[in-house]
Amino acid sequence: MSASPPAAQGEHQNNAESRNKQVPQQDEDKLKKFYIGSIDQGTTSTRFLIFNGLGVPVASHQMEFKQMYPHSGWMEQDPREIVESVYACIEEATKSFTKLGNSIQDIKAIGITSQRETTIVWDRDTGEPLYNAIAWPDTRTQGIVRELKAKPGADKLQDICGLPLSTYPSALKLTWLFRNVKAVQQTYDQGRLMFGTIDTWLLYNLNGGKDKNVHITDSTNASRTMFVNLHTLEYSQEVLDFFQLDPKKIHLPKILPCSDAQAFGSLASGSLKGKRITGCLGDQSAALVGQLGFEPGMAKNTYGTGCFLLYNVGEKPVMSTHGLLATVAYNFGGKRKPIYALEGSIAVAGSAVKYVVNNLKFVESSDKISDCAATVEDNGGCYFVTAFSGLFAPYWIDDAQGTVFGITQYTQQGHIARAAMEATCFQTKAILDAMEKDSGHKLTELAVDGGMSNSDLCMQTQADIIKIPVDRPIMRETTALGAAIVAGFAVDIWTEFEELKEINKEDRTIFKPQISQEDSDKMYAKWTKAVEMSKGWLDTDTGIKSQ
């Protein structure tokens, strides 16, 4: 999205001089000759970027892949198409890289980051998926969630794994597959069922599929399944028992740190055949690493298909009592301890913009949404609760549904477009309020990235609502950068976090609050009222069976 509001909305910071002073020139010359490939497999598209050792992308390719919505609230993807999209992006980006006069030999490693929680099951003997990938925003498991919440032991799960029983984690999607897809139960009974999130599926296929049978994951992705004890980063037998899973019948991926020189294998085919994969982590963890959030108290907010705010809490997990998730922030392995985060997950962010574009037809493309919103001065009293997948953090209201309040004859397209963007900003404030209660600390600035952060109007609105500055980098591919960083550490392109301190620090834009506290509070109060009124709209029993 793009917009051109007054320049006063953002203040640019140029750190070029300080960078030249702090990094010796010979080191810069050396780092410019080291390259790292980064696979960024997202919810709606796949990218492959090639970064140099200064964190600058020199080549990239992106392609979207098909989303399937078989029923209301369902969201599926073709596992084979996802793999094909990765290979296609690698090939095209590598062509661009070599056309610039670069050598493939200078690519030292590959990192992978991917959408989390999205669930795939396949047959160990054939290597073929048994069903489509069930994507993370999918809400078909609402009835199962209510059933399991009443089961003995349900109240203990979050203290073990950090996640609440909801439609979000992989465990509930797997439960649905057992109950509704006969081939899944049969393959499980015969001891051939392989389970994984997108990272595991990609690593399995990129290494050669069933011939190599590489079945691994990293601790950030594993922590999103519900199956992992967050304190030990090992599978919890208590949680597996709760979901009635026998580890002798289901193949669960081996859990690794995010950065490893050998354990993730190498590409089995294509123009980068033989290149080692040395880093892997979930997309939101990758964005925190890409924003250099290495100190406790640092946070980032990524505005993608959904919106995810991660807050570094240090070496011990903090179990939220205010509706947030406890998760692994990153785990570089070796002598470094795992680092944990509090997370606020918003199911619908950029997907609300796509809804306005594709369903309401207000504008031709997502990058025009800010222009539409800028045709009016404010939301005109409209509040759009974008609960297309219920409401995630900090509310966890499974039976909420998308609702627009405050429509009158005065309402125009611009008001609804603005309300769609503001919905993410309001939910971010709710998450920040919860984080302050859980951590005892208030953020003084919020680092941002992702597609919606391209909109100056949206970021200014965000600053106005949360009443702290919003800090946006000029290079916003921080998720892919994070994957490159963990991969680079494994092959000693960098060895200390201090070496990264100037990466992506030039020409950042700071959005400062411009409205009064009173006006901000009034807007948020109306949003909170709208959330309360969105409850109870959805029937939690879909009654739909698959084969």
Coordinates of C-alpha atoms in Angstrom, one line a residue:
M1 CA 0.0 0.0 0.0
S2 CA 1.1 3.5 -0.6
A3 CA 0.1 7.0 0.3
S4 CA 1.5 10.5 0.1
P5 CA 0.5 12.3 3.3
P6 CA 2.4 15.4 4.5
A7 CA 6.1 14.8 5.1
A8 CA 5.7 15.8 8.7
Q9 CA 4.1 12.4 9.4
G10 CA 7.5 10.8 9.2
E11 CA 11.0 11.8 10.2
H12 CA 13.9 10.2 8.4
Q13 CA 17.1 9.2 10.1
N14 CA 20.3 8.8 8.1
N15 CA 23.0 6.7 9.9
A16 CA 25.4 6.3 6.9
E17 CA 28.2 8.3 8.6
S18 CA 28.0 6.4 11.8
R19 CA 28.0 3.1 9.9
N20 CA 31.2 4.0 8.1
K21 CA 32.8 5.0 11.4
Q22 CA 31.8 1.8 13.2
V23 CA 32.5 -0.8 10.5
P24 CA 36.0 -0.9 9.0
Q25 CA 36.0 -0.5 5.2
Q26 CA 37.9 -3.8 4.7
D27 CA 35.2 -5.6 6.6
E28 CA 32.4 -4.1 4.4
D29 CA 34.3 -5.1 1.3
K30 CA 34.6 -8.7 2.5
L31 CA 30.9 -8.9 3.6
K32 CA 29.7 -7.6 0.2
K33 CA 31.2 -10.7 -1.4
F34 CA 29.4 -13.2 0.9
Y35 CA 25.8 -14.0 -0.1
I36 CA 23.0 -15.9 1.6
G37 CA 19.9 -17.2 0.0
S38 CA 16.6 -16.8 2.0
I39 CA 13.4 -18.8 1.3
D40 CA 10.4 -16.8 2.7
Q41 CA 7.4 -19.0 2.3
G42 CA 4.4 -16.9 3.4
T43 CA 0.6 -17.4 3.7
T44 CA -0.2 -16.2 0.2
S45 CA 3.1 -15.9 -1.6
T46 CA 6.6 -17.3 -1.7
R47 CA 9.8 -15.3 -2.1
F48 CA 13.5 -16.1 -2.6
L49 CA 15.9 -13.3 -1.8
I50 CA 19.7 -13.3 -2.0
F51 CA 21.4 -11.0 0.6
N52 CA 25.0 -9.9 0.8
G53 CA 26.8 -9.9 4.2
L54 CA 25.7 -6.3 4.8
G55 CA 22.1 -7.4 4.9
V56 CA 21.3 -5.8 1.5
P57 CA 19.1 -7.8 -0.9
V58 CA 20.7 -8.0 -4.3
A59 CA 18.3 -10.3 -6.1
S60 CA 14.8 -11.6 -5.5
H61 CA 11.7 -13.2 -7.0
Q62 CA 8.2 -13.6 -5.6
M63 CA 5.1 -15.5 -6.7
E64 CA 1.6 -16.0 -5.3
F65 CA 0.0 -19.4 -5.0
K66 CA -3.6 -20.6 -4.9
Q67 CA -5.7 -20.3 -1.7
M68 CA -8.7 -22.6 -1.4
Y69 CA -11.8 -21.8 0.6
P70 CA -14.0 -25.0 0.4
H71 CA -16.4 -23.8 3.0
S72 CA -16.9 -20.7 5.2
G73 CA -14.0 -20.4 7.6
W74 CA -11.9 -23.0 5.9
M75 CA -8.6 -22.2 4.2
E76 CA -6.4 -24.7 2.4
Q77 CA -3.3 -24.8 0.3
D78 CA -1.8 -27.4 -2.1
P79 CA 1.3 -28.8 -0.5
R80 CA 2.9 -29.7 -3.9
E81 CA 2.2 -26.2 -5.2
I82 CA 4.0 -24.7 -2.2
V83 CA 7.1 -26.7 -3.0
E84 CA 6.9 -25.8 -6.7
S85 CA 6.7 -22.1 -5.8
V86 CA 9.8 -22.3 -3.7
Y87 CA 11.8 -24.0 -6.6
A88 CA 10.5 -21.5 -9.1
C89 CA 11.5 -18.5 -6.9
I90 CA 14.9 -19.9 -6.4
E91 CA 15.5 -20.4 -10.1
E92 CA 14.3 -16.9 -11.1
A93 CA 16.2 -15.1 -8.3
T94 CA 19.3 -17.0 -9.1
K95 CA 19.1 -16.0 -12.7
S96 CA 18.8 -12.3 -11.7
F97 CA 21.8 -12.8 -9.3
T98 CA 24.1 -14.2 -12.0
K99 CA 23.0 -11.7 -14.6
L100 CA 24.4 -9.0 -12.3
G101 CA 27.8 -10.7 -12.7
N102 CA 27.7 -12.6 -9.4
S103 CA 28.8 -16.2 -9.0
I104 CA 26.7 -19.0 -7.5
Q105 CA 29.8 -20.1 -5.7
D106 CA 29.6 -17.0 -3.5
I107 CA 26.3 -18.1 -2.0
K108 CA 27.5 -19.6 1.2
A109 CA 24.2 -20.9 2.7
I110 CA 20.4 -20.9 2.5
G111 CA 17.9 -19.9 5.3
I112 CA 14.3 -20.8 5.4
T113 CA 11.4 -19.0 7.1
S114 CA 7.8 -19.9 6.7
Q115 CA 4.2 -19.4 7.8
R116 CA 3.6 -21.2 11.1
E117 CA 1.0 -23.6 12.4
T118 CA -0.2 -24.6 8.9
T119 CA -0.5 -28.4 9.0
I120 CA 0.5 -31.1 6.5
V121 CA 0.4 -34.9 6.9
W122 CA 1.9 -37.3 4.4
D123 CA 2.6 -41.0 4.0
R124 CA 6.2 -42.0 4.9
D125 CA 6.3 -44.7 2.2
T126 CA 5.1 -42.6 -0.7
G127 CA 6.1 -39.1 0.4
E128 CA 2.6 -37.9 -0.9
P129 CA 0.4 -35.6 1.2
L130 CA -2.8 -37.2 2.4
Y131 CA -4.8 -33.9 2.4
N132 CA -4.4 -30.3 1.5
A133 CA -2.4 -28.1 3.9
I134 CA -4.8 -26.6 6.5
A135 CA -3.7 -23.0 6.8
W136 CA -3.2 -21.3 10.1
P137 CA -6.2 -18.9 9.9
D138 CA -8.6 -21.8 9.3
T139 CA -11.5 -22.0 11.8
R140 CA -13.1 -25.4 11.0
T141 CA -12.0 -26.7 14.4
Q142 CA -14.2 -24.4 16.6
G143 CA -16.4 -27.3 17.7
I144 CA -13.4 -29.4 18.6
V145 CA -11.9 -26.6 20.6
R146 CA -15.1 -26.3 22.7
E147 CA -15.2 -30.0 23.2
L148 CA -11.5 -30.2 24.3
K149 CA -11.8 -27.3 26.6
A150 CA -14.2 -29.4 28.7
K151 CA -11.8 -32.3 28.8
P152 CA -9.9 -33.1 32.0
G153 CA -6.4 -31.6 31.8
A154 CA -7.3 -28.9 29.4
D155 CA -6.5 -26.2 32.0
K156 CA -2.9 -27.4 32.3
L157 CA -1.9 -27.3 28.6
Q158 CA -1.0 -23.6 28.3
D159 CA 1.4 -23.8 31.2
I160 CA 3.2 -26.5 29.3
C161 CA 3.2 -25.3 25.8
G162 CA 2.4 -21.6 26.0
L163 CA -0.6 -21.7 23.7
P164 CA -4.3 -21.8 24.5
L165 CA -6.7 -24.3 23.1
S166 CA -8.0 -22.4 20.0
T167 CA -8.3 -22.9 16.2
Y168 CA -4.8 -21.5 15.8
P169 CA -2.3 -24.2 16.8
S170 CA -1.4 -27.3 14.6
A171 CA -2.7 -29.8 17.2
L172 CA -6.3 -28.9 16.6
K173 CA -5.9 -29.1 12.8
L174 CA -4.4 -32.6 13.2
T175 CA -7.3 -33.6 15.4
W176 CA -9.7 -32.6 12.7
L177 CA -7.8 -34.6 10.1
F178 CA -7.9 -37.7 12.2
R179 CA -11.7 -37.4 12.6
N180 CA -12.5 -36.5 9.0
V181 CA -10.0 -37.9 6.6
K182 CA -10.0 -41.7 6.6
A183 CA -6.6 -42.0 4.9
V184 CA -5.0 -40.1 7.8
Q185 CA -6.3 -42.5 10.5
Q186 CA -5.4 -45.5 8.4
T187 CA -1.9 -44.3 7.8
Y188 CA -1.5 -43.6 11.5
D189 CA -2.7 -47.0 12.5
Q190 CA -0.1 -48.5 10.1
G191 CA 2.7 -46.4 11.6
R192 CA 3.4 -44.4 8.4
L193 CA 1.9 -41.0 9.2
M194 CA 4.3 -38.1 9.0
F195 CA 3.3 -34.8 10.5
G196 CA 4.8 -31.3 9.9
T197 CA 4.4 -27.6 9.6
I198 CA 5.4 -25.9 6.4
D199 CA 9.1 -25.7 7.4
T200 CA 9.2 -29.5 7.9
W201 CA 7.5 -30.2 4.6
L202 CA 9.9 -27.9 2.7
L203 CA 13.0 -29.4 4.4
Y204 CA 11.7 -32.9 3.6
N205 CA 11.2 -32.1 -0.1
L206 CA 14.1 -29.8 -0.7
N207 CA 16.4 -32.5 0.7
G208 CA 15.0 -35.1 -1.8
G209 CA 11.7 -36.3 -0.3
K210 CA 11.2 -40.0 0.6
D211 CA 14.6 -41.0 -0.7
K212 CA 16.4 -39.0 2.0
N213 CA 13.5 -38.9 4.5
V214 CA 14.8 -35.7 6.2
H215 CA 12.1 -35.1 8.9
I216 CA 13.1 -32.1 11.0
T217 CA 11.8 -28.8 12.4
D218 CA 13.2 -25.9 14.4
S219 CA 12.2 -24.9 17.9
T220 CA 10.3 -21.8 16.9
N221 CA 8.0 -23.7 14.5
A222 CA 7.7 -26.7 16.9
S223 CA 6.6 -24.4 19.7
R224 CA 3.5 -23.5 17.5
T225 CA 2.1 -27.0 17.4
M226 CA 1.1 -27.3 21.1
F227 CA 3.0 -30.6 21.3
V228 CA 6.2 -29.1 22.7
N229 CA 7.1 -28.4 26.4
L230 CA 8.2 -24.7 26.1
H231 CA 10.6 -25.1 29.1
T232 CA 12.5 -28.1 27.7
L233 CA 11.9 -27.7 23.9
E234 CA 11.1 -31.4 23.7
Y235 CA 7.8 -33.1 22.9
S236 CA 5.5 -33.3 25.9
Q237 CA 4.1 -36.7 26.6
E238 CA 1.4 -35.2 28.7
V239 CA 0.2 -33.0 25.7
L240 CA 0.5 -36.0 23.3
D241 CA -1.6 -38.1 25.7
F242 CA -4.2 -35.3 25.9
F243 CA -4.6 -35.4 22.1
Q244 CA -4.5 -39.2 22.1
L245 CA -1.4 -39.4 20.0
D246 CA 1.0 -42.4 20.1
P247 CA 4.5 -41.3 19.2
K248 CA 5.2 -44.9 17.9
K249 CA 2.5 -44.5 15.3
I250 CA 2.9 -40.8 14.2
H251 CA 6.3 -39.5 13.0
L252 CA 7.0 -36.2 14.6
P253 CA 9.9 -34.1 13.3
K254 CA 13.2 -33.9 15.2
I255 CA 13.5 -30.5 16.9
L256 CA 16.6 -28.5 16.2
P257 CA 18.0 -25.0 17.0
C258 CA 17.3 -22.4 14.3
S259 CA 21.0 -22.2 13.2
D260 CA 23.0 -25.3 12.3
A261 CA 25.8 -25.9 9.8
Q262 CA 24.8 -29.5 8.9
A263 CA 21.6 -30.7 10.4
F264 CA 19.1 -29.1 7.9
G265 CA 20.7 -30.8 4.9
S266 CA 21.1 -29.3 1.4
L267 CA 19.2 -28.6 -1.8
A268 CA 18.8 -31.8 -3.8
S269 CA 18.2 -30.3 -7.1
G270 CA 18.0 -27.0 -9.1
S271 CA 20.6 -24.4 -9.9
L272 CA 21.6 -24.2 -6.2
K273 CA 21.9 -28.0 -5.9
G274 CA 24.2 -28.9 -3.0
K275 CA 23.9 -25.6 -1.2
R276 CA 23.6 -26.1 2.5
I277 CA 20.5 -25.1 4.4
T278 CA 21.9 -23.7 7.6
G279 CA 19.0 -21.8 9.2
C280 CA 15.3 -22.3 9.7
L281 CA 12.7 -20.4 11.8
G282 CA 9.1 -19.3 11.8
D283 CA 8.2 -16.1 10.0
Q284 CA 7.5 -14.0 13.0
S285 CA 10.6 -15.1 14.8
A286 CA 12.5 -14.3 11.6
A287 CA 11.1 -10.8 11.6
L288 CA 12.2 -10.2 15.2
V289 CA 15.7 -11.4 14.3
G290 CA 15.6 -9.2 11.1
Q291 CA 14.7 -6.2 13.3
L292 CA 17.7 -7.1 15.5
G293 CA 15.4 -7.6 18.5
F294 CA 18.2 -9.4 20.5
E295 CA 17.7 -7.7 23.9
P296 CA 14.9 -8.3 26.4
G297 CA 12.3 -5.5 26.1
M298 CA 12.7 -5.2 22.3
A299 CA 9.6 -5.7 20.1
K300 CA 8.4 -5.7 16.5
N301 CA 5.1 -5.8 14.8
T302 CA 4.7 -7.4 11.4
Y303 CA 1.7 -6.4 9.3
G304 CA 1.3 -9.3 6.8
T305 CA -1.8 -11.4 6.1
G306 CA -2.2 -11.4 9.8
C307 CA -0.4 -9.1 12.3
F308 CA 2.0 -10.4 14.9
L309 CA 3.7 -8.5 17.7
L310 CA 6.6 -10.2 19.4
Y311 CA 8.2 -9.0 22.6
N312 CA 11.6 -10.4 23.7
V313 CA 11.4 -11.6 27.3
G314 CA 14.8 -13.2 27.6
E315 CA 16.0 -16.7 28.5
K316 CA 12.9 -17.9 30.4
P317 CA 9.3 -18.1 29.0
V318 CA 6.7 -15.8 30.5
M319 CA 3.3 -17.4 30.7
S320 CA 0.7 -14.7 29.9
T321 CA -2.3 -14.1 32.1
H322 CA -3.7 -11.4 29.8
G323 CA -4.5 -13.3 26.5
L324 CA -1.0 -13.4 24.9
L325 CA 1.0 -16.4 23.8
A326 CA 4.3 -17.6 25.1
T327 CA 6.6 -18.8 22.4
V328 CA 10.2 -19.3 21.3
A329 CA 11.6 -16.1 19.9
Y330 CA 14.7 -17.7 18.4
N331 CA 17.3 -20.3 19.3
F332 CA 20.8 -20.0 17.7
G333 CA 22.0 -23.1 19.4
G334 CA 25.6 -23.8 20.5
K335 CA 26.5 -21.9 23.6
R336 CA 23.6 -19.5 23.3
K337 CA 20.4 -20.3 25.3
P338 CA 17.0 -20.2 23.6
I339 CA 15.3 -16.8 23.8
Y340 CA 11.6 -16.5 24.5
A341 CA 8.9 -14.0 23.6
L342 CA 5.4 -12.9 24.4
E343 CA 3.3 -12.8 21.3
G344 CA 0.1 -11.1 20.3
S345 CA -1.4 -12.7 17.2
I346 CA -4.0 -10.9 15.0
A347 CA -5.6 -13.3 12.5
V348 CA -6.7 -10.7 10.0
A349 CA -4.6 -7.7 8.8
G350 CA -3.5 -7.5 5.2
S351 CA -6.3 -10.1 4.4
A352 CA -8.8 -7.4 5.4
V353 CA -7.3 -5.1 2.8
K354 CA -7.6 -7.9 0.3
Y355 CA -11.2 -8.3 1.3
V356 CA -11.9 -4.6 0.6
V357 CA -10.2 -5.0 -2.8
N358 CA -11.4 -8.4 -4.0
N359 CA -14.9 -8.6 -2.4
L360 CA -16.0 -5.0 -2.0
K361 CA -14.2 -3.9 -5.2
F362 CA -13.4 -0.4 -3.7
V363 CA -10.0 -0.2 -5.5
E364 CA -8.2 -2.3 -8.1
S365 CA -5.2 -3.4 -5.9
S366 CA -4.1 -3.4 -2.3
D367 CA -1.5 -0.7 -2.8
K368 CA -4.4 1.7 -3.6
I369 CA -6.2 1.2 -0.3
S370 CA -4.5 4.1 1.4
D371 CA -5.5 6.4 -1.4
C372 CA -9.2 5.3 -0.9
A373 CA -8.9 5.8 2.9
A374 CA -7.3 9.3 2.4
T375 CA -10.4 10.5 0.6
V376 CA -12.0 11.1 4.0
E377 CA -10.6 12.8 7.1
D378 CA -11.6 10.0 9.6
N379 CA -13.5 6.8 9.8
G380 CA -16.9 8.7 9.9
G381 CA -17.9 6.6 13.0
C382 CA -17.3 3.2 11.2
Y383 CA -15.6 0.4 13.1
F384 CA -14.8 -2.8 11.2
V385 CA -14.2 -5.8 13.5
T386 CA -12.3 -8.0 11.0
A387 CA -13.1 -11.3 12.7
F388 CA -12.9 -13.5 9.6
S389 CA -11.2 -16.2 11.7
G390 CA -12.8 -15.2 15.0
L391 CA -10.6 -12.9 17.1
F392 CA -7.1 -13.9 18.2
A393 CA -5.0 -12.2 20.9
P394 CA -5.7 -10.8 23.4
Y395 CA -9.5 -11.6 23.0
W396 CA -9.6 -15.3 21.9
I397 CA -13.2 -15.1 20.8
D398 CA -13.8 -18.0 18.5
D399 CA -17.4 -17.2 17.8
A400 CA -16.9 -13.6 16.7
Q401 CA -17.6 -12.8 13.1
G402 CA -16.7 -9.9 10.8
T403 CA -18.9 -6.9 11.5
V404 CA -19.1 -3.3 10.6
F405 CA -20.7 -0.9 13.1
G406 CA -21.7 2.8 12.6
I407 CA -22.8 2.7 9.0
T408 CA -25.1 5.6 8.1
Q409 CA -26.2 7.3 4.9
Y410 CA -23.1 9.5 5.3
T411 CA -20.8 6.4 5.1
Q412 CA -18.5 6.3 2.0
Q413 CA -16.1 3.8 0.7
G414 CA -13.2 5.7 2.2
H415 CA -14.7 5.4 5.7
I416 CA -14.9 1.6 5.4
A417 CA -11.4 1.4 3.9
R418 CA -10.0 3.4 6.7
A419 CA -11.9 1.3 9.3
A420 CA -10.4 -1.9 7.8
M421 CA -6.9 -0.5 8.3
E422 CA -7.7 0.9 11.8
A423 CA -8.9 -2.6 12.9
T424 CA -5.3 -3.8 12.9
C425 CA -4.1 -0.7 14.7
F426 CA -6.7 -1.1 17.5
Q427 CA -5.9 -4.7 18.0
T428 CA -2.2 -3.8 18.2
K429 CA -3.1 -1.4 21.0
A430 CA -5.0 -4.2 22.9
I431 CA -1.9 -6.4 22.6
L432 CA 0.5 -3.7 23.8
D433 CA -1.8 -3.1 26.8
A434 CA -1.7 -6.8 27.6
M435 CA 2.1 -7.0 27.2
E436 CA 2.5 -4.1 29.6
K437 CA 0.4 -6.0 32.2
D438 CA 2.3 -9.3 31.6
S439 CA 5.8 -7.8 31.5
G440 CA 5.5 -4.8 33.8
H441 CA 7.1 -2.6 31.2
K442 CA 5.7 -0.2 28.7
L443 CA 7.2 0.0 25.2
T444 CA 8.6 3.4 24.2
E445 CA 8.8 2.7 20.5
L446 CA 7.4 0.0 18.1
A447 CA 9.5 -1.4 15.2
V448 CA 7.3 -2.4 12.2
D449 CA 7.5 -4.2 8.9
G450 CA 5.3 -6.1 6.5
G451 CA 3.0 -5.1 3.6
M452 CA 0.6 -2.8 5.5
S453 CA 3.6 -0.9 7.0
N454 CA 4.2 0.5 3.5
S455 CA 1.2 2.8 4.1
D456 CA 2.2 6.1 5.7
L457 CA -1.5 6.7 6.6
C458 CA -1.7 3.3 8.4
M459 CA 1.5 3.8 10.3
Q460 CA 0.6 7.3 11.4
T461 CA -2.8 6.0 12.5
Q462 CA -0.9 3.3 14.5
A463 CA 1.2 5.9 16.2
D464 CA -1.9 7.9 17.1
I465 CA -3.7 5.0 18.6
I466 CA -0.8 3.5 20.6
K467 CA 0.6 6.9 21.5
I468 CA 4.2 5.9 21.0
P469 CA 6.5 6.4 18.0
V470 CA 6.4 3.8 15.2
D471 CA 9.8 3.0 13.6
R472 CA 9.8 1.7 10.0
P473 CA 12.9 0.6 8.2
I474 CA 13.5 1.5 4.5
M475 CA 14.2 -2.2 3.7
R476 CA 11.1 -4.0 4.9
E477 CA 12.0 -7.6 3.9
T478 CA 12.9 -8.2 7.6
T479 CA 11.4 -11.7 7.7
A480 CA 13.7 -12.9 4.9
L481 CA 16.6 -11.0 6.4
G482 CA 16.0 -12.9 9.7
A483 CA 16.3 -16.2 7.9
A484 CA 19.5 -15.0 6.2
I485 CA 21.0 -14.0 9.6
V486 CA 20.4 -17.3 11.3
A487 CA 21.8 -19.1 8.3
G488 CA 24.8 -16.8 8.2
F489 CA 25.6 -17.4 11.8
A490 CA 25.9 -21.1 11.2
V491 CA 28.6 -20.6 8.6
D492 CA 30.4 -17.8 10.5
I493 CA 29.6 -14.9 8.2
W494 CA 28.7 -13.3 11.5
T495 CA 29.7 -14.7 15.0
E496 CA 28.3 -12.0 17.3
F497 CA 25.1 -10.0 17.4
E498 CA 27.2 -6.8 17.8
E499 CA 28.4 -7.3 14.2
L500 CA 24.8 -6.8 13.0
K501 CA 24.0 -3.6 14.8
E502 CA 24.1 -1.3 11.7
I503 CA 22.2 -3.6 9.4
N504 CA 19.1 -2.0 7.9
K505 CA 19.5 1.1 10.2
E506 CA 19.8 3.7 7.5
D507 CA 16.9 6.0 6.5
R508 CA 14.3 4.7 8.9
T509 CA 11.1 6.7 9.2
I510 CA 9.7 7.6 12.7
F511 CA 5.9 8.2 12.9
K512 CA 5.1 10.2 16.0
P513 CA 1.6 10.5 17.6
Q514 CA -0.3 13.6 16.3
I515 CA -3.7 13.4 18.1
S516 CA -4.6 14.0 21.7
Q517 CA -4.8 11.3 24.3
E518 CA -8.5 12.1 24.7
D519 CA -9.3 11.6 21.0
S520 CA -7.2 8.4 20.9
D521 CA -9.0 7.0 24.0
K522 CA -12.5 7.8 22.5
M523 CA -11.6 5.9 19.3
Y524 CA -10.4 2.9 21.3
A525 CA -13.4 2.9 23.5
K526 CA -15.7 2.6 20.5
W527 CA -13.5 -0.2 19.1
T528 CA -13.8 -2.1 22.4
K529 CA -17.6 -1.7 22.3
A530 CA -17.6 -3.0 18.7
V531 CA -15.6 -6.1 19.7
E532 CA -18.1 -6.9 22.5
M533 CA -21.0 -6.7 20.0
S534 CA -19.2 -9.0 17.5
K535 CA -19.4 -12.0 19.8
G536 CA -21.7 -15.0 19.4
W537 CA -22.4 -14.7 15.6
L538 CA -20.8 -17.9 14.5
D539 CA -22.1 -21.5 14.7
T540 CA -19.2 -23.5 16.0
D541 CA -20.4 -26.8 14.6
T542 CA -19.8 -26.9 10.8
G543 CA -21.3 -30.3 10.4
I544 CA -19.2 -30.8 7.3
K545 CA -17.2 -34.0 6.8
S546 CA -14.4 -34.6 4.4
Q547 CA -13.3 -37.9 2.9

